[in-house]
Short mmCIF file of C-alpha atoms in Angstrom, two decimals:
data_model
loop_
_atom_site.label_atom_id
_atom_site.label_comp_id
_atom_site.label_asym_id
_atom_site.label_seq_id
_atom_site.Cartn_x
_atom_site.Cartn_y
_atom_site.Cartn_z
CA MET A 200 0.15 0.09 0.06
CA THR A 201 2.92 2.54 0.87
CA SER A 202 4.28 1.72 -2.58
CA LYS A 203 1.52 2.54 -4.61
CA VAL A 204 0.60 5.78 -2.52
CA ALA A 205 4.68 6.63 -3.43
CA ASN A 206 4.28 5.88 -6.77
CA ALA A 207 1.03 7.68 -7.18
CA ASP A 208 2.66 10.88 -5.74
CA SER A 209 5.72 10.80 -7.83
CA LEU A 210 3.48 11.22 -10.86
CA ASN A 211 1.79 14.50 -9.35
CA HIS A 212 4.86 16.85 -8.70
CA ALA A 213 3.40 19.52 -11.01
CA PRO A 214 3.60 22.86 -9.22
CA ASP A 215 0.10 23.72 -7.34
CA LYS A 216 0.97 27.66 -7.66
CA SER A 217 2.61 29.41 -10.36
CA ASP A 218 2.48 33.32 -11.28
CA THR A 219 3.54 31.87 -15.07
CA ALA A 220 2.42 29.22 -17.25
CA LEU A 221 4.09 28.11 -20.49
CA LEU A 222 1.01 27.09 -23.11
CA LEU A 223 1.91 24.55 -25.90
CA ILE A 224 -0.88 24.78 -28.61
CA ASP A 225 -1.35 22.11 -30.82
CA VAL A 226 2.10 20.77 -30.74
CA ILE A 227 0.81 17.46 -30.78
CA ASN A 228 -0.26 17.19 -34.26
CA ASP A 229 0.07 14.54 -37.25
CA LEU A 230 0.30 17.59 -39.76
CA GLU A 231 -1.71 15.44 -42.17
CA PHE A 232 -3.73 18.16 -43.48
CA ASP A 233 -3.80 20.12 -46.83
CA GLY A 234 -0.62 22.54 -45.74
CA GLY A 235 1.28 20.45 -43.47
CA GLU A 236 4.11 20.29 -45.96
CA ARG A 237 4.49 23.82 -45.91
CA LEU A 238 4.17 23.98 -42.10
CA LEU A 239 6.57 21.29 -41.46
CA PRO A 240 10.09 23.30 -42.21
CA HIS A 241 8.88 26.02 -40.06
CA ALA A 242 7.61 23.84 -37.06
CA ILE A 243 10.87 21.61 -36.85
CA PRO A 244 13.16 24.58 -35.51
CA MET A 245 10.03 25.89 -33.47
CA ALA A 246 9.73 22.59 -31.61
CA ALA A 247 13.25 22.68 -31.02
CA ALA A 248 13.23 26.32 -29.52
CA VAL A 249 9.87 25.34 -27.53
CA ALA A 250 11.60 21.94 -26.09
CA ALA A 251 14.38 24.26 -24.70
CA LEU A 252 12.15 26.58 -23.24
CA LYS A 253 10.08 23.99 -21.60
CA LYS A 254 13.04 22.53 -19.91
CA ARG A 255 14.20 26.19 -18.48
CA ALA A 256 10.49 26.80 -17.29
CA LYS A 257 10.05 23.58 -15.74
CA ALA A 258 13.47 23.61 -14.04
CA ALA A 259 11.92 26.96 -12.49
CA GLY A 260 8.94 25.54 -11.17
CA VAL A 261 6.67 27.15 -14.25
CA PRO A 262 3.83 24.46 -15.46
CA ALA A 263 3.70 23.66 -18.61
CA ILE A 264 0.25 23.05 -20.23
CA TYR A 265 -0.67 21.60 -23.20
CA ALA A 266 -3.90 22.90 -25.18
CA ASN A 267 -4.59 20.46 -28.24
CA ASP A 268 -7.12 20.28 -30.74
CA ASN A 269 -9.17 17.01 -30.54
CA PHE A 270 -9.09 16.80 -34.43
CA GLY A 271 -13.11 16.54 -34.50
CA ARG A 272 -12.44 13.04 -32.66
CA TRP A 273 -15.20 13.59 -29.88
CA ARG A 274 -14.41 10.04 -27.97
CA SER A 275 -10.60 11.09 -28.49
CA ASP A 276 -7.96 11.45 -25.38
CA PHE A 277 -5.03 13.40 -25.28
CA THR A 278 -3.04 10.34 -24.59
CA LYS A 279 -4.23 8.85 -27.27
CA LEU A 280 -3.40 11.51 -29.66
CA VAL A 281 0.20 11.80 -28.39
CA GLN A 282 0.43 7.73 -29.05
CA ASN A 283 -1.12 8.15 -32.40
CA CYS A 284 1.35 10.67 -33.59
CA LEU A 285 4.15 8.51 -32.31
CA ALA A 286 3.24 5.33 -33.57
CA GLN A 287 2.53 6.19 -36.99
CA ASP A 288 4.71 7.34 -39.75
CA VAL A 289 3.09 10.53 -40.12
CA ARG A 290 4.48 13.82 -40.99
CA GLY A 291 4.26 15.68 -37.75
CA LYS A 292 5.99 12.71 -35.76
CA THR A 293 9.49 14.72 -35.52
CA ILE A 294 7.73 17.37 -33.92
CA VAL A 295 5.63 15.32 -31.39
CA GLU A 296 8.89 13.14 -30.71
CA ARG A 297 10.69 16.65 -29.61
CA LEU A 298 7.54 17.97 -27.41
CA THR A 299 6.19 14.41 -26.05
CA PRO A 300 4.34 15.57 -22.96
CA GLU A 301 5.69 14.53 -19.33
CA GLU A 302 4.02 12.89 -16.53
CA ASP A 303 3.52 16.27 -14.71
CA ASP A 304 2.33 18.26 -17.52
CA TYR A 305 -0.99 19.67 -17.79
CA PHE A 306 -3.50 19.29 -21.05
CA VAL A 307 -6.72 20.50 -22.08
CA LEU A 308 -8.63 19.54 -25.37
CA LYS A 309 -10.07 22.15 -27.35
CA PRO A 310 -12.87 21.75 -29.82
CA LYS A 311 -12.05 24.96 -31.74
CA HIS A 312 -9.09 27.51 -32.56
CA SER A 313 -8.83 29.10 -29.05
CA ALA A 314 -7.04 27.36 -26.12
CA PHE A 315 -9.83 28.86 -23.83
CA PHE A 316 -13.02 28.36 -25.55
CA LYS A 317 -14.96 25.64 -24.10
CA THR A 318 -12.22 24.51 -22.05
CA ASN A 319 -11.22 24.30 -18.69
CA LEU A 320 -8.05 26.34 -19.06
CA ASP A 321 -9.62 29.21 -17.23
CA ILE A 322 -10.21 27.20 -14.11
CA LEU A 323 -6.79 25.66 -14.25
CA LEU A 324 -4.98 28.88 -14.65
CA ASN A 325 -7.18 30.37 -11.67
CA TYR A 326 -6.11 27.18 -9.55
CA LEU A 327 -2.14 27.78 -10.38
CA GLY A 328 -2.48 31.31 -9.74
CA VAL A 329 -1.28 32.40 -13.20
CA HIS A 330 -1.21 36.17 -14.30
CA THR A 331 1.46 35.58 -17.24
CA VAL A 332 0.91 33.05 -20.22
CA ILE A 333 3.85 32.12 -22.61
CA LEU A 334 1.93 31.30 -25.83
CA THR A 335 4.12 28.94 -28.21
CA GLY A 336 3.00 26.41 -30.87
CA ILE A 337 1.00 26.13 -34.10
CA ALA A 338 -0.20 28.18 -36.28
CA GLY A 339 0.55 31.26 -35.15
CA ASP A 340 -1.80 33.17 -37.69
CA ILE A 341 -4.54 31.04 -36.47
CA CYS A 342 -4.79 28.93 -32.92
CA VAL A 343 -2.35 30.84 -31.39
CA LEU A 344 -3.72 34.30 -32.50
CA PHE A 345 -7.29 33.13 -31.17
CA SER A 346 -5.63 32.04 -28.01
CA ALA A 347 -3.62 35.30 -27.15
CA ASN A 348 -6.72 37.24 -28.08
CA ASP A 349 -8.83 35.18 -25.40
CA ALA A 350 -5.77 35.42 -22.96
CA TYR A 351 -5.90 39.44 -23.13
CA MET A 352 -9.66 39.56 -22.86
CA ARG A 353 -9.13 37.95 -19.61
CA ASP A 354 -6.47 40.53 -18.57
CA PHE A 355 -3.41 38.02 -18.93
CA HIS A 356 0.06 39.43 -19.48
CA ILE A 357 1.10 37.68 -22.53
CA ILE A 358 4.52 36.86 -23.86
CA VAL A 359 4.86 35.32 -27.54
CA PRO A 360 8.45 33.85 -28.42
CA PRO A 361 8.66 34.19 -32.05
CA ASP A 362 10.89 31.49 -32.56
CA CYS A 363 8.34 29.40 -30.84
CA VAL A 364 5.71 29.83 -33.02
CA ALA A 365 5.20 28.61 -36.60
CA SER A 366 2.65 28.84 -39.56
CA GLU A 367 2.66 27.65 -43.02
CA ASP A 368 3.43 31.04 -44.49
CA PRO A 369 6.41 32.87 -43.01
CA GLU A 370 4.83 36.44 -43.88
CA HIS A 371 1.50 35.49 -42.11
CA ASN A 372 3.43 34.21 -39.16
CA ARG A 373 5.35 37.59 -38.93
CA GLN A 374 1.89 39.71 -39.36
CA ALA A 375 0.03 37.69 -36.95
CA LEU A 376 3.07 38.04 -33.99
CA LEU A 377 2.92 42.23 -35.03
CA LEU A 378 -0.93 42.26 -34.56
CA MET A 379 -0.52 40.47 -30.99
CA GLN A 380 2.34 42.74 -29.86
CA ARG A 381 -0.03 45.95 -31.34
CA VAL A 382 -3.34 45.02 -30.66
CA LEU A 383 -3.30 42.37 -27.60
CA LYS A 384 0.19 44.12 -25.91
CA ALA A 385 1.87 40.62 -25.91
CA GLU A 386 5.58 40.84 -25.26
CA LEU A 387 7.59 39.61 -28.42
CA THR A 388 10.68 38.02 -26.50
CA PRO A 389 13.07 35.47 -28.26
CA SER A 390 12.64 32.51 -26.15
CA ALA A 391 16.57 32.62 -24.91
CA ASP A 392 15.60 35.80 -23.37
CA ILE A 393 12.93 34.93 -21.22
CA GLU A 394 14.05 34.64 -17.61
CA PHE A 395 12.12 32.21 -15.10
CA ARG A 396 12.45 33.06 -11.48
CA ARG A 397 11.55 30.19 -8.91
CA ALA A 398 9.18 31.04 -6.46
CA ASP A 399 11.95 31.14 -3.53
CA GLY A 400 13.44 33.83 -5.88
CA ALA A 401 16.20 32.08 -7.40
CA SER A 402 16.74 32.56 -11.31
#
């Protein structure tokens, strides 16, 4: 009995409180759609940057939250989405391998573009005490943009590292980033320049 309790506790070591959260939007994605072939070359360096940012964030006690589309499969669950992308020879497999969720990561499944629409993300962020959201993922000009808009409407401080966001068209991605900066007051900070501080004040 003691062993089982210990094992259960070991799976639940995500932070209970954090001023900041890292959102990974639609990165668990097979990219098997029209335009996925154009997105892939931009998504590969994005995935590397997000993986490095996530590693630093988690070391500082900042939670990672996956907000992922359910691809219209209403009986799906997040674990199956990950397994399907890893088990099959799909276009997005390289991305998912880089950003495979860890046991203490959070996730929400979203039915539409925004990570907030009809999900429990609001409840989760409130529970964690989050005031700043770092938005990463794909596509920058669609789901990241919609999520940023909803985050702004909820008075969150928004940071969007440009190297951690990708779209099919680089120019559309650039325009979306500038729109988020101008209208949604998002900080466009390269991922390497984002500084995390632990709750105890250490960097």
